[in-house]
């Protein structure tokens, strides 16, 4: 080693700032690096690194750790795209959710931490995998819990200025919320869409997290020899809203 780190989330481009923001996973093997489990800013024109903020130190993990966890870290990758929202005094912040269950907000000028919030349970396939979104004022995060015994996920909303959790809504079907989250609407008419690992997509009222409706992708699957087909998970990809229509997928299952 060192054998590098992974970048398995989408990058964010801010043309007006000439910045590119990305988040990273853990080191694959020792020795540890300073850029693992981090939020990083690059100059868009040159690719030069402007700053990095490392949320977890010494996190070394690869698939062999499932069988041999002795010398491995907690597997606290960042899996979400760095998003931007209003912080204290209306100043823009950059934030990302981590598999540790924590969400971090940093100053885009120098990467200094402004606030961090423990949104949920972390660990292998825990915390926030891909599900982080914002309406510019609030931050919404999905919690996976896929590898925990209870496998109970949820969606939470945080205040962008303070990181305070405003609401938390458990997945009614007891599934995991580790897929992308979609926010649409304005003012008090904002909706949050999140999929579950157990076939359903839910529409949440962004004000209080109340579930307004759900769609079960397995509802029309046939029953053969007394066994109903399972349908597909709606957790690994997000919903798309175009022209008043909501488009979702049903596929890969992660129970």
CSV table of N, CA and C in Angstrom, one decimal, residues 72-231:
chain,number,residue,atom,x,y,z
A,72,UNK,N,-9.3,-3.9,10.4
A,72,UNK,CA,-10.1,-3.1,9.5
A,72,UNK,C,-10.8,-1.9,10.3
A,73,UNK,N,-11.1,-0.9,9.6
A,73,UNK,CA,-11.8,0.2,10.3
A,73,UNK,C,-13.3,0.0,10.3
A,74,UNK,N,-14.1,1.1,10.6
A,74,UNK,CA,-15.5,1.0,10.7
A,74,UNK,C,-16.3,1.0,9.4
A,75,UNK,N,-15.6,1.3,8.3
A,75,UNK,CA,-16.3,1.3,7.0
A,75,UNK,C,-17.2,2.5,6.9
A,76,UNK,N,-16.7,3.7,7.1
A,76,UNK,CA,-17.6,4.9,7.2
A,76,UNK,C,-17.4,5.8,6.0
A,77,UNK,N,-17.5,5.2,4.8
A,77,UNK,CA,-17.4,6.0,3.6
A,77,UNK,C,-18.4,7.1,3.5
A,78,UNK,N,-18.1,8.1,2.7
A,78,UNK,CA,-19.1,9.1,2.2
A,78,UNK,C,-19.6,8.6,0.9
A,79,UNK,N,-20.9,8.4,0.9
A,79,UNK,CA,-21.6,7.9,-0.3
A,79,UNK,C,-22.5,8.9,-1.0
A,80,UNK,N,-22.6,10.1,-0.4
A,80,UNK,CA,-23.5,11.1,-1.0
A,80,UNK,C,-22.8,12.2,-1.7
A,81,UNK,N,-23.5,12.8,-2.7
A,81,UNK,CA,-22.9,13.9,-3.4
A,81,UNK,C,-22.9,15.1,-2.4
A,82,UNK,N,-21.8,15.9,-2.4
A,82,UNK,CA,-21.8,17.1,-1.6
A,82,UNK,C,-22.8,18.1,-2.1
A,83,UNK,N,-23.7,18.5,-1.2
A,83,UNK,CA,-24.8,19.4,-1.5
A,83,UNK,C,-24.6,20.8,-0.9
A,84,UNK,N,-25.2,21.8,-1.4
A,84,UNK,CA,-25.1,23.2,-0.9
A,84,UNK,C,-26.4,23.7,-0.4
A,85,UNK,N,-26.3,24.5,0.7
A,85,UNK,CA,-27.5,25.0,1.3
A,85,UNK,C,-27.2,26.2,2.2
A,86,UNK,N,-28.2,26.9,2.6
A,86,UNK,CA,-28.0,28.1,3.5
A,86,UNK,C,-27.6,27.7,4.9
A,87,UNK,N,-26.5,28.3,5.3
A,87,UNK,CA,-26.1,28.1,6.7
A,87,UNK,C,-26.4,29.3,7.6
A,88,UNK,N,-25.7,29.5,8.7
A,88,UNK,CA,-25.9,30.6,9.5
A,88,UNK,C,-25.8,32.0,8.8
A,89,UNK,N,-26.8,32.8,9.0
A,89,UNK,CA,-26.7,34.1,8.3
A,89,UNK,C,-26.9,34.1,6.8
A,90,UNK,N,-27.4,33.0,6.3
A,90,UNK,CA,-27.6,32.8,4.9
A,90,UNK,C,-26.4,32.5,4.1
A,91,UNK,N,-25.3,32.2,4.8
A,91,UNK,CA,-24.0,31.9,4.1
A,91,UNK,C,-24.1,30.4,3.6
A,92,UNK,N,-23.6,30.2,2.4
A,92,UNK,CA,-23.7,28.9,1.8
A,92,UNK,C,-22.7,27.9,2.5
A,93,UNK,N,-23.2,26.7,2.7
A,93,UNK,CA,-22.4,25.6,3.3
A,93,UNK,C,-22.4,24.4,2.3
A,94,UNK,N,-21.4,23.6,2.4
A,94,UNK,CA,-21.3,22.3,1.7
A,94,UNK,C,-21.4,21.2,2.7
A,95,UNK,N,-22.3,20.2,2.4
A,95,UNK,CA,-22.5,19.1,3.3
A,95,UNK,C,-22.6,17.8,2.7
A,96,UNK,N,-22.4,16.7,3.4
A,96,UNK,CA,-22.5,15.4,2.9
A,96,UNK,C,-22.8,14.4,4.1
A,97,UNK,N,-23.5,13.4,3.8
A,97,UNK,CA,-23.9,12.4,4.7
A,97,UNK,C,-22.9,11.2,4.7
A,98,UNK,N,-22.6,10.6,5.8
A,98,UNK,CA,-21.6,9.5,5.9
A,98,UNK,C,-22.3,8.2,6.4
A,99,UNK,N,-21.7,7.1,6.1
A,99,UNK,CA,-22.2,5.8,6.6
A,99,UNK,C,-22.0,5.6,8.1
A,100,UNK,N,-21.4,6.6,8.7
A,100,UNK,CA,-21.3,6.6,10.2
A,100,UNK,C,-22.6,7.0,10.8
A,101,UNK,N,-23.5,7.6,10.0
A,101,UNK,CA,-24.8,8.1,10.5
A,101,UNK,C,-24.7,9.6,10.8
A,102,UNK,N,-23.5,10.2,10.6
A,102,UNK,CA,-23.4,11.6,10.8
A,102,UNK,C,-23.5,12.4,9.5
A,103,UNK,N,-24.0,13.6,9.6
A,103,UNK,CA,-24.0,14.5,8.5
A,103,UNK,C,-23.1,15.7,8.8
A,104,UNK,N,-22.2,16.1,7.9
A,104,UNK,CA,-21.3,17.1,8.1
A,104,UNK,C,-21.5,18.3,7.2
A,105,UNK,N,-21.4,19.5,7.8
A,105,UNK,CA,-21.5,20.8,7.0
A,105,UNK,C,-20.3,21.6,7.2
A,106,UNK,N,-19.7,22.0,6.1
A,106,UNK,CA,-18.4,22.7,6.1
A,106,UNK,C,-18.5,24.0,5.4
A,107,UNK,N,-17.5,24.9,5.7
A,107,UNK,CA,-17.4,26.2,5.0
A,107,UNK,C,-16.7,26.0,3.6
A,108,UNK,N,-17.4,26.4,2.5
A,108,UNK,CA,-16.8,26.1,1.2
A,108,UNK,C,-15.5,26.9,0.9
A,109,UNK,N,-15.3,27.9,1.8
A,109,UNK,CA,-14.1,28.7,1.6
A,109,UNK,C,-12.8,27.9,1.9
A,110,UNK,N,-12.9,27.2,3.0
A,110,UNK,CA,-11.6,26.5,3.5
A,110,UNK,C,-11.9,25.1,4.0
A,111,UNK,N,-13.1,24.6,4.0
A,111,UNK,CA,-13.4,23.3,4.4
A,111,UNK,C,-13.5,23.1,5.9
A,112,UNK,N,-13.5,24.2,6.7
A,112,UNK,CA,-13.6,24.2,8.1
A,112,UNK,C,-15.0,23.7,8.5
A,113,UNK,N,-15.1,22.8,9.5
A,113,UNK,CA,-16.5,22.3,9.9
A,113,UNK,C,-17.3,23.4,10.6
A,114,UNK,N,-18.6,23.5,10.2
A,114,UNK,CA,-19.5,24.5,10.8
A,114,UNK,C,-20.4,23.7,11.8
A,115,UNK,N,-21.0,22.6,11.4
A,115,UNK,CA,-21.8,21.8,12.3
A,115,UNK,C,-21.8,20.3,11.8
A,116,UNK,N,-22.1,19.4,12.7
A,116,UNK,CA,-22.3,18.0,12.4
A,116,UNK,C,-23.4,17.5,13.3
A,117,UNK,N,-24.2,16.6,12.7
A,117,UNK,CA,-25.3,16.0,13.4
A,117,UNK,C,-25.3,14.5,13.2
A,118,UNK,N,-25.5,13.8,14.3
A,118,UNK,CA,-25.7,12.3,14.2
A,118,UNK,C,-27.2,12.1,13.9
A,119,UNK,N,-27.4,11.7,12.6
A,119,UNK,CA,-28.8,11.5,12.2
A,119,UNK,C,-29.3,10.2,12.5
A,120,UNK,N,-28.4,9.2,12.5
A,120,UNK,CA,-28.9,7.8,12.7
A,120,UNK,C,-27.7,6.8,13.0
A,121,UNK,N,-28.1,5.6,13.0
A,121,UNK,CA,-27.1,4.5,13.3
A,121,UNK,C,-26.2,4.3,12.1
A,122,UNK,N,-24.9,4.1,12.4
A,122,UNK,CA,-23.9,3.9,11.4
A,122,UNK,C,-23.4,2.5,11.3
A,123,UNK,N,-22.4,2.3,10.4
A,123,UNK,CA,-21.7,1.0,10.3
A,123,UNK,C,-21.8,0.5,8.9
A,124,UNK,N,-21.5,-0.8,8.7
A,124,UNK,CA,-21.5,-1.5,7.4
A,124,UNK,C,-22.9,-1.4,6.9
A,125,UNK,N,-23.1,-0.8,5.7
A,125,UNK,CA,-24.4,-0.6,5.1
A,125,UNK,C,-25.3,0.2,6.0
A,126,UNK,N,-24.8,1.0,6.9
A,126,UNK,CA,-25.6,1.8,7.8
A,126,UNK,C,-25.5,3.2,7.5
A,127,UNK,N,-26.0,4.1,8.4
A,127,UNK,CA,-26.0,5.5,8.2
A,127,UNK,C,-26.6,5.9,6.8
A,128,UNK,N,-26.0,7.0,6.3
A,128,UNK,CA,-26.5,7.5,5.0
A,128,UNK,C,-25.6,6.9,3.9
A,129,UNK,N,-26.2,6.2,3.0
A,129,UNK,CA,-25.5,5.6,1.8
A,129,UNK,C,-25.5,6.6,0.6
A,130,UNK,N,-26.7,6.8,0.0
A,130,UNK,CA,-26.8,7.7,-1.1
A,130,UNK,C,-27.8,8.8,-0.8
A,131,UNK,N,-28.6,8.7,0.2
A,131,UNK,CA,-29.7,9.6,0.4
A,131,UNK,C,-29.5,10.9,1.1
A,132,UNK,N,-29.1,11.9,0.4
A,132,UNK,CA,-29.0,13.3,0.9
A,132,UNK,C,-29.5,14.3,-0.1
A,133,UNK,N,-30.4,15.2,0.3
A,133,UNK,CA,-30.9,16.2,-0.6
A,133,UNK,C,-31.2,17.5,0.2
A,134,UNK,N,-31.4,18.5,-0.5
A,134,UNK,CA,-31.7,19.8,0.1
A,134,UNK,C,-32.7,20.6,-0.7
A,135,UNK,N,-33.5,21.5,-0.1
A,135,UNK,CA,-34.3,22.5,-0.8
A,135,UNK,C,-33.7,23.8,-0.7
A,136,UNK,N,-32.4,23.9,-0.2
A,136,UNK,CA,-31.7,25.1,-0.1
A,136,UNK,C,-31.7,25.7,1.4
A,137,UNK,N,-32.7,25.2,2.2
A,137,UNK,CA,-32.8,25.7,3.6
A,137,UNK,C,-32.7,24.5,4.5
A,138,UNK,N,-33.3,23.4,4.2
A,138,UNK,CA,-33.3,22.2,5.0
A,138,UNK,C,-32.5,21.1,4.3
A,139,UNK,N,-32.0,20.2,5.1
A,139,UNK,CA,-31.3,19.0,4.5
A,139,UNK,C,-32.1,17.8,4.9
A,140,UNK,N,-32.2,16.9,3.9
A,140,UNK,CA,-32.9,15.6,4.1
A,140,UNK,C,-32.0,14.5,4.0
A,141,UNK,N,-32.0,13.5,4.9
A,141,UNK,CA,-31.1,12.4,4.9
A,141,UNK,C,-31.9,11.1,5.1
A,142,UNK,N,-31.5,10.1,4.3
A,142,UNK,CA,-32.1,8.7,4.5
A,142,UNK,C,-31.1,7.9,5.3
A,143,UNK,N,-31.6,7.1,6.2
A,143,UNK,CA,-30.8,6.2,7.1
A,143,UNK,C,-31.0,4.8,6.6
A,144,UNK,N,-30.0,4.1,6.4
A,144,UNK,CA,-30.0,2.7,5.8
A,144,UNK,C,-30.4,1.6,6.9
A,145,UNK,N,-29.5,1.4,7.8
A,145,UNK,CA,-29.6,0.3,8.8
A,145,UNK,C,-29.7,-1.1,8.2
A,146,UNK,N,-29.3,-1.2,6.9
A,146,UNK,CA,-29.5,-2.4,6.2
A,146,UNK,C,-28.8,-3.6,6.8
A,147,UNK,N,-27.6,-3.4,7.4
A,147,UNK,CA,-26.9,-4.5,8.0
A,147,UNK,C,-27.2,-4.7,9.5
A,148,UNK,N,-28.0,-3.9,10.1
A,148,UNK,CA,-28.3,-4.1,11.5
A,148,UNK,C,-29.5,-5.1,11.6
A,149,UNK,N,-29.6,-5.6,12.8
A,149,UNK,CA,-30.6,-6.7,13.0
A,149,UNK,C,-32.0,-6.2,12.7
A,150,UNK,N,-32.3,-5.0,13.2
A,150,UNK,CA,-33.7,-4.5,13.0
A,150,UNK,C,-34.0,-4.1,11.6
A,151,UNK,N,-32.9,-3.7,10.8
A,151,UNK,CA,-33.1,-3.3,9.4
A,151,UNK,C,-34.1,-2.2,9.3
A,152,UNK,N,-34.3,-1.3,10.3
A,152,UNK,CA,-35.3,-0.3,10.3
A,152,UNK,C,-34.7,1.0,9.8
A,153,UNK,N,-35.1,1.5,8.6
A,153,UNK,CA,-34.5,2.8,8.2
A,153,UNK,C,-35.5,3.9,8.4
A,154,UNK,N,-35.1,5.1,8.0
A,154,UNK,CA,-35.9,6.3,8.2
A,154,UNK,C,-35.4,7.4,7.3
A,155,UNK,N,-36.2,8.5,7.3
A,155,UNK,CA,-35.9,9.7,6.6
A,155,UNK,C,-36.0,10.8,7.6
A,156,UNK,N,-35.0,11.7,7.7
A,156,UNK,CA,-35.0,12.8,8.6
A,156,UNK,C,-34.7,14.1,7.9
A,157,UNK,N,-35.2,15.2,8.5
A,157,UNK,CA,-34.9,16.6,8.0
A,157,UNK,C,-34.1,17.4,9.0
A,158,UNK,N,-33.2,18.1,8.6
A,158,UNK,CA,-32.3,19.0,9.4
A,158,UNK,C,-32.4,20.4,9.0
A,159,UNK,N,-32.2,21.3,10.0
A,159,UNK,CA,-32.2,22.7,9.7
A,159,UNK,C,-30.8,23.0,9.1
A,160,UNK,N,-30.7,23.7,7.9
A,160,UNK,CA,-29.4,23.9,7.3
A,160,UNK,C,-28.5,24.8,8.0
A,161,UNK,N,-29.0,25.7,8.8
A,161,UNK,CA,-28.2,26.7,9.6
A,161,UNK,C,-27.6,26.1,10.8
A,162,UNK,N,-28.3,25.1,11.5
A,162,UNK,CA,-27.8,24.6,12.8
A,162,UNK,C,-27.6,23.1,12.8
A,163,UNK,N,-28.1,22.4,11.8
A,163,UNK,CA,-28.0,20.9,11.9
A,163,UNK,C,-29.0,20.2,12.8
A,164,UNK,N,-29.9,21.0,13.4
A,164,UNK,CA,-30.9,20.4,14.3
A,164,UNK,C,-31.9,19.6,13.5
A,165,UNK,N,-32.2,18.3,14.0
A,165,UNK,CA,-33.1,17.4,13.4
A,165,UNK,C,-34.5,18.0,13.6
A,166,UNK,N,-35.2,18.2,12.5
A,166,UNK,CA,-36.6,18.8,12.6
A,166,UNK,C,-37.7,17.7,12.7
A,167,UNK,N,-37.4,16.6,12.0
A,167,UNK,CA,-38.4,15.5,12.0
A,167,UNK,C,-37.7,14.2,11.6
A,168,UNK,N,-38.3,13.1,12.0
A,168,UNK,CA,-37.8,11.8,11.7
A,168,UNK,C,-38.9,10.9,11.5
A,169,UNK,N,-39.0,10.2,10.3
A,169,UNK,CA,-40.1,9.3,9.9
A,169,UNK,C,-39.6,8.0,9.6
A,170,UNK,N,-40.0,7.0,10.4
A,170,UNK,CA,-39.5,5.6,10.1
A,170,UNK,C,-40.2,5.0,8.9
A,171,UNK,N,-39.5,4.2,8.1
A,171,UNK,CA,-40.1,3.5,7.0
A,171,UNK,C,-41.2,2.6,7.5
A,172,UNK,N,-42.4,2.8,7.1
A,172,UNK,CA,-43.6,2.0,7.6
A,172,UNK,C,-43.5,0.5,7.4
A,173,UNK,N,-42.7,0.2,6.3
A,173,UNK,CA,-42.6,-1.3,6.0
A,173,UNK,C,-41.4,-1.9,6.7
A,174,UNK,N,-40.7,-1.1,7.5
A,174,UNK,CA,-39.5,-1.7,8.2
A,174,UNK,C,-38.3,-1.9,7.3
A,175,UNK,N,-38.3,-1.3,6.1
A,175,UNK,CA,-37.2,-1.4,5.2
A,175,UNK,C,-36.1,-0.4,5.4
A,176,UNK,N,-35.2,-0.4,4.5
A,176,UNK,CA,-34.0,0.5,4.6
A,176,UNK,C,-34.2,1.7,3.7
A,177,UNK,N,-33.7,2.9,4.1
A,177,UNK,CA,-33.8,4.0,3.2
A,177,UNK,C,-32.3,4.4,2.9
A,178,UNK,N,-31.7,3.7,1.9
A,178,UNK,CA,-30.3,4.1,1.6
A,178,UNK,C,-30.2,4.6,0.2
A,179,UNK,N,-31.3,4.8,-0.6
A,179,UNK,CA,-31.2,5.3,-1.9
A,179,UNK,C,-31.3,6.8,-1.9
A,180,UNK,N,-31.1,7.4,-3.1
A,180,UNK,CA,-31.2,8.8,-3.3
A,180,UNK,C,-32.6,9.4,-2.9
A,181,UNK,N,-32.6,10.6,-2.5
A,181,UNK,CA,-33.8,11.3,-2.1
A,181,UNK,C,-34.1,12.5,-3.0
A,182,UNK,N,-35.3,12.7,-3.3
A,182,UNK,CA,-35.7,13.8,-4.3
A,182,UNK,C,-36.6,14.8,-3.5
A,183,UNK,N,-36.4,16.1,-3.7
A,183,UNK,CA,-37.2,17.1,-3.1
A,183,UNK,C,-37.7,18.0,-4.2
A,184,UNK,N,-39.0,18.4,-4.1
A,184,UNK,CA,-39.6,19.2,-5.2
A,184,UNK,C,-40.6,20.2,-4.5
A,185,UNK,N,-41.0,21.2,-5.2
A,185,UNK,CA,-42.0,22.2,-4.7
A,185,UNK,C,-41.3,23.4,-4.1
A,186,UNK,N,-42.1,24.4,-3.6
A,186,UNK,CA,-41.7,25.6,-3.0
A,186,UNK,C,-42.5,25.9,-1.8
A,187,UNK,N,-41.9,26.7,-0.9
A,187,UNK,CA,-42.6,27.2,0.3
A,187,UNK,C,-43.1,26.0,1.1
A,188,UNK,N,-44.4,26.1,1.5
A,188,UNK,CA,-45.0,25.1,2.3
A,188,UNK,C,-45.5,23.9,1.4
A,189,UNK,N,-45.3,24.0,0.1
A,189,UNK,CA,-45.7,22.9,-0.7
A,189,UNK,C,-44.6,22.1,-1.3
A,190,UNK,N,-43.7,21.7,-0.4
A,190,UNK,CA,-42.5,20.9,-0.7
A,190,UNK,C,-42.8,19.5,-0.4
A,191,UNK,N,-42.3,18.6,-1.3
A,191,UNK,CA,-42.5,17.2,-1.1
A,191,UNK,C,-41.1,16.5,-1.1
A,192,UNK,N,-41.0,15.5,-0.3
A,192,UNK,CA,-39.8,14.7,-0.3
A,192,UNK,C,-40.1,13.2,-0.7
A,193,UNK,N,-39.4,12.7,-1.7
A,193,UNK,CA,-39.7,11.4,-2.2
A,193,UNK,C,-38.5,10.5,-1.8
A,194,UNK,N,-38.8,9.3,-1.2
A,194,UNK,CA,-37.7,8.4,-0.9
A,194,UNK,C,-38.3,6.9,-1.0
A,195,UNK,N,-37.4,6.1,-1.5
A,195,UNK,CA,-37.8,4.7,-1.8
A,195,UNK,C,-37.3,3.8,-0.6
A,196,UNK,N,-38.0,2.7,-0.5
A,196,UNK,CA,-37.7,1.7,0.6
A,196,UNK,C,-37.1,0.4,-0.1
A,197,UNK,N,-36.3,-0.3,0.7
A,197,UNK,CA,-35.8,-1.6,0.2
A,197,UNK,C,-36.9,-2.7,0.1
A,198,UNK,N,-38.1,-2.3,0.5
A,198,UNK,CA,-39.2,-3.3,0.5
A,198,UNK,C,-40.3,-2.8,-0.5
A,199,UNK,N,-39.9,-2.5,-1.7
A,199,UNK,CA,-40.8,-2.3,-2.8
A,199,UNK,C,-41.5,-0.9,-2.9
A,200,UNK,N,-41.6,-0.1,-1.9
A,200,UNK,CA,-42.4,1.1,-1.9
A,200,UNK,C,-41.6,2.4,-2.0
A,201,UNK,N,-42.3,3.4,-2.6
A,201,UNK,CA,-41.8,4.7,-2.6
A,201,UNK,C,-42.8,5.6,-1.9
A,202,UNK,N,-42.3,6.5,-1.1
A,202,UNK,CA,-43.2,7.3,-0.2
A,202,UNK,C,-43.0,8.8,-0.5
A,203,UNK,N,-44.2,9.5,-0.4
A,203,UNK,CA,-44.2,11.0,-0.5
A,203,UNK,C,-44.4,11.6,0.9
A,204,UNK,N,-43.4,12.4,1.3
A,204,UNK,CA,-43.4,13.0,2.6
A,204,UNK,C,-43.7,14.5,2.5
A,205,UNK,N,-44.5,15.0,3.4
A,205,UNK,CA,-44.6,16.5,3.6
A,205,UNK,C,-43.3,17.0,4.2
A,206,UNK,N,-42.7,17.9,3.4
A,206,UNK,CA,-41.4,18.4,3.9
A,206,UNK,C,-41.4,19.2,5.2
A,207,UNK,N,-42.6,19.7,5.5
A,207,UNK,CA,-42.7,20.5,6.8
A,207,UNK,C,-42.6,19.6,8.0
A,208,UNK,N,-43.2,18.4,8.0
A,208,UNK,CA,-43.3,17.6,9.3
A,208,UNK,C,-43.0,16.2,9.1
A,209,UNK,N,-42.7,15.7,7.9
A,209,UNK,CA,-42.4,14.3,7.6
A,209,UNK,C,-43.5,13.4,7.5
A,210,UNK,N,-44.7,13.9,7.5
A,210,UNK,CA,-45.9,13.1,7.4
A,210,UNK,C,-46.0,12.5,6.0
A,211,UNK,N,-46.3,11.2,6.0
A,211,UNK,CA,-46.4,10.4,4.7
A,211,UNK,C,-47.7,10.7,4.1
A,212,UNK,N,-47.7,11.3,2.9
A,212,UNK,CA,-49.0,11.6,2.3
A,212,UNK,C,-49.5,10.5,1.4
A,213,UNK,N,-48.6,9.7,0.8
A,213,UNK,CA,-49.1,8.5,0.1
A,213,UNK,C,-47.9,7.6,-0.2
A,214,UNK,N,-48.2,6.4,-0.6
A,214,UNK,CA,-47.1,5.4,-0.9
A,214,UNK,C,-47.5,4.7,-2.2
A,215,UNK,N,-46.6,4.1,-2.9
A,215,UNK,CA,-46.8,3.3,-4.0
A,215,UNK,C,-46.0,2.0,-3.9
A,216,UNK,N,-46.7,0.9,-3.9
A,216,UNK,CA,-46.0,-0.4,-3.7
A,216,UNK,C,-45.8,-1.0,-5.1
A,217,UNK,N,-44.5,-1.2,-5.5
A,217,UNK,CA,-44.2,-1.7,-6.8
A,217,UNK,C,-44.5,-3.2,-7.0
A,218,UNK,N,-44.8,-3.9,-5.9
A,218,UNK,CA,-45.1,-5.3,-5.9
A,218,UNK,C,-46.5,-5.6,-5.9
A,219,UNK,N,-47.4,-4.6,-5.9
A,219,UNK,CA,-48.8,-4.8,-5.7
A,219,UNK,C,-49.5,-5.6,-6.8
A,220,UNK,N,-48.9,-5.5,-8.0
A,220,UNK,CA,-49.5,-6.2,-9.2
A,220,UNK,C,-48.7,-7.4,-9.6
A,221,UNK,N,-47.8,-7.8,-8.7
A,221,UNK,CA,-47.0,-9.0,-9.1
A,221,UNK,C,-47.9,-10.3,-8.8
A,222,UNK,N,-47.8,-11.3,-9.6
A,222,UNK,CA,-48.6,-12.5,-9.5
A,222,UNK,C,-48.3,-13.4,-8.4
A,223,UNK,N,-49.2,-14.2,-8.0
A,223,UNK,CA,-49.0,-15.3,-7.0
A,223,UNK,C,-48.9,-16.6,-7.7
A,224,UNK,N,-47.8,-17.3,-7.6
A,224,UNK,CA,-47.7,-18.6,-8.3
A,224,UNK,C,-47.4,-19.7,-7.3
A,225,UNK,N,-48.3,-20.7,-7.3
A,225,UNK,CA,-48.2,-21.8,-6.4
A,225,UNK,C,-48.2,-21.3,-4.9
A,226,UNK,N,-49.0,-20.3,-4.7
A,226,UNK,CA,-49.2,-19.8,-3.3
A,226,UNK,C,-48.1,-18.8,-2.9
A,227,UNK,N,-47.2,-18.5,-3.8
A,227,UNK,CA,-46.1,-17.6,-3.4
A,227,UNK,C,-46.2,-16.4,-4.2
A,228,UNK,N,-46.3,-15.2,-3.6
A,228,UNK,CA,-46.4,-13.9,-4.3
A,228,UNK,C,-45.0,-13.4,-4.6
A,229,UNK,N,-44.8,-13.0,-5.9
A,229,UNK,CA,-43.5,-12.5,-6.3
A,229,UNK,C,-43.1,-11.3,-5.5
A,230,UNK,N,-41.9,-11.1,-5.2
A,230,UNK,CA,-41.4,-10.1,-4.3
A,230,UNK,C,-41.3,-8.7,-4.8
A,231,UNK,N,-41.3,-8.6,-6.2
A,231,UNK,CA,-41.1,-7.2,-6.7
A,231,UNK,C,-39.7,-6.8,-6.5
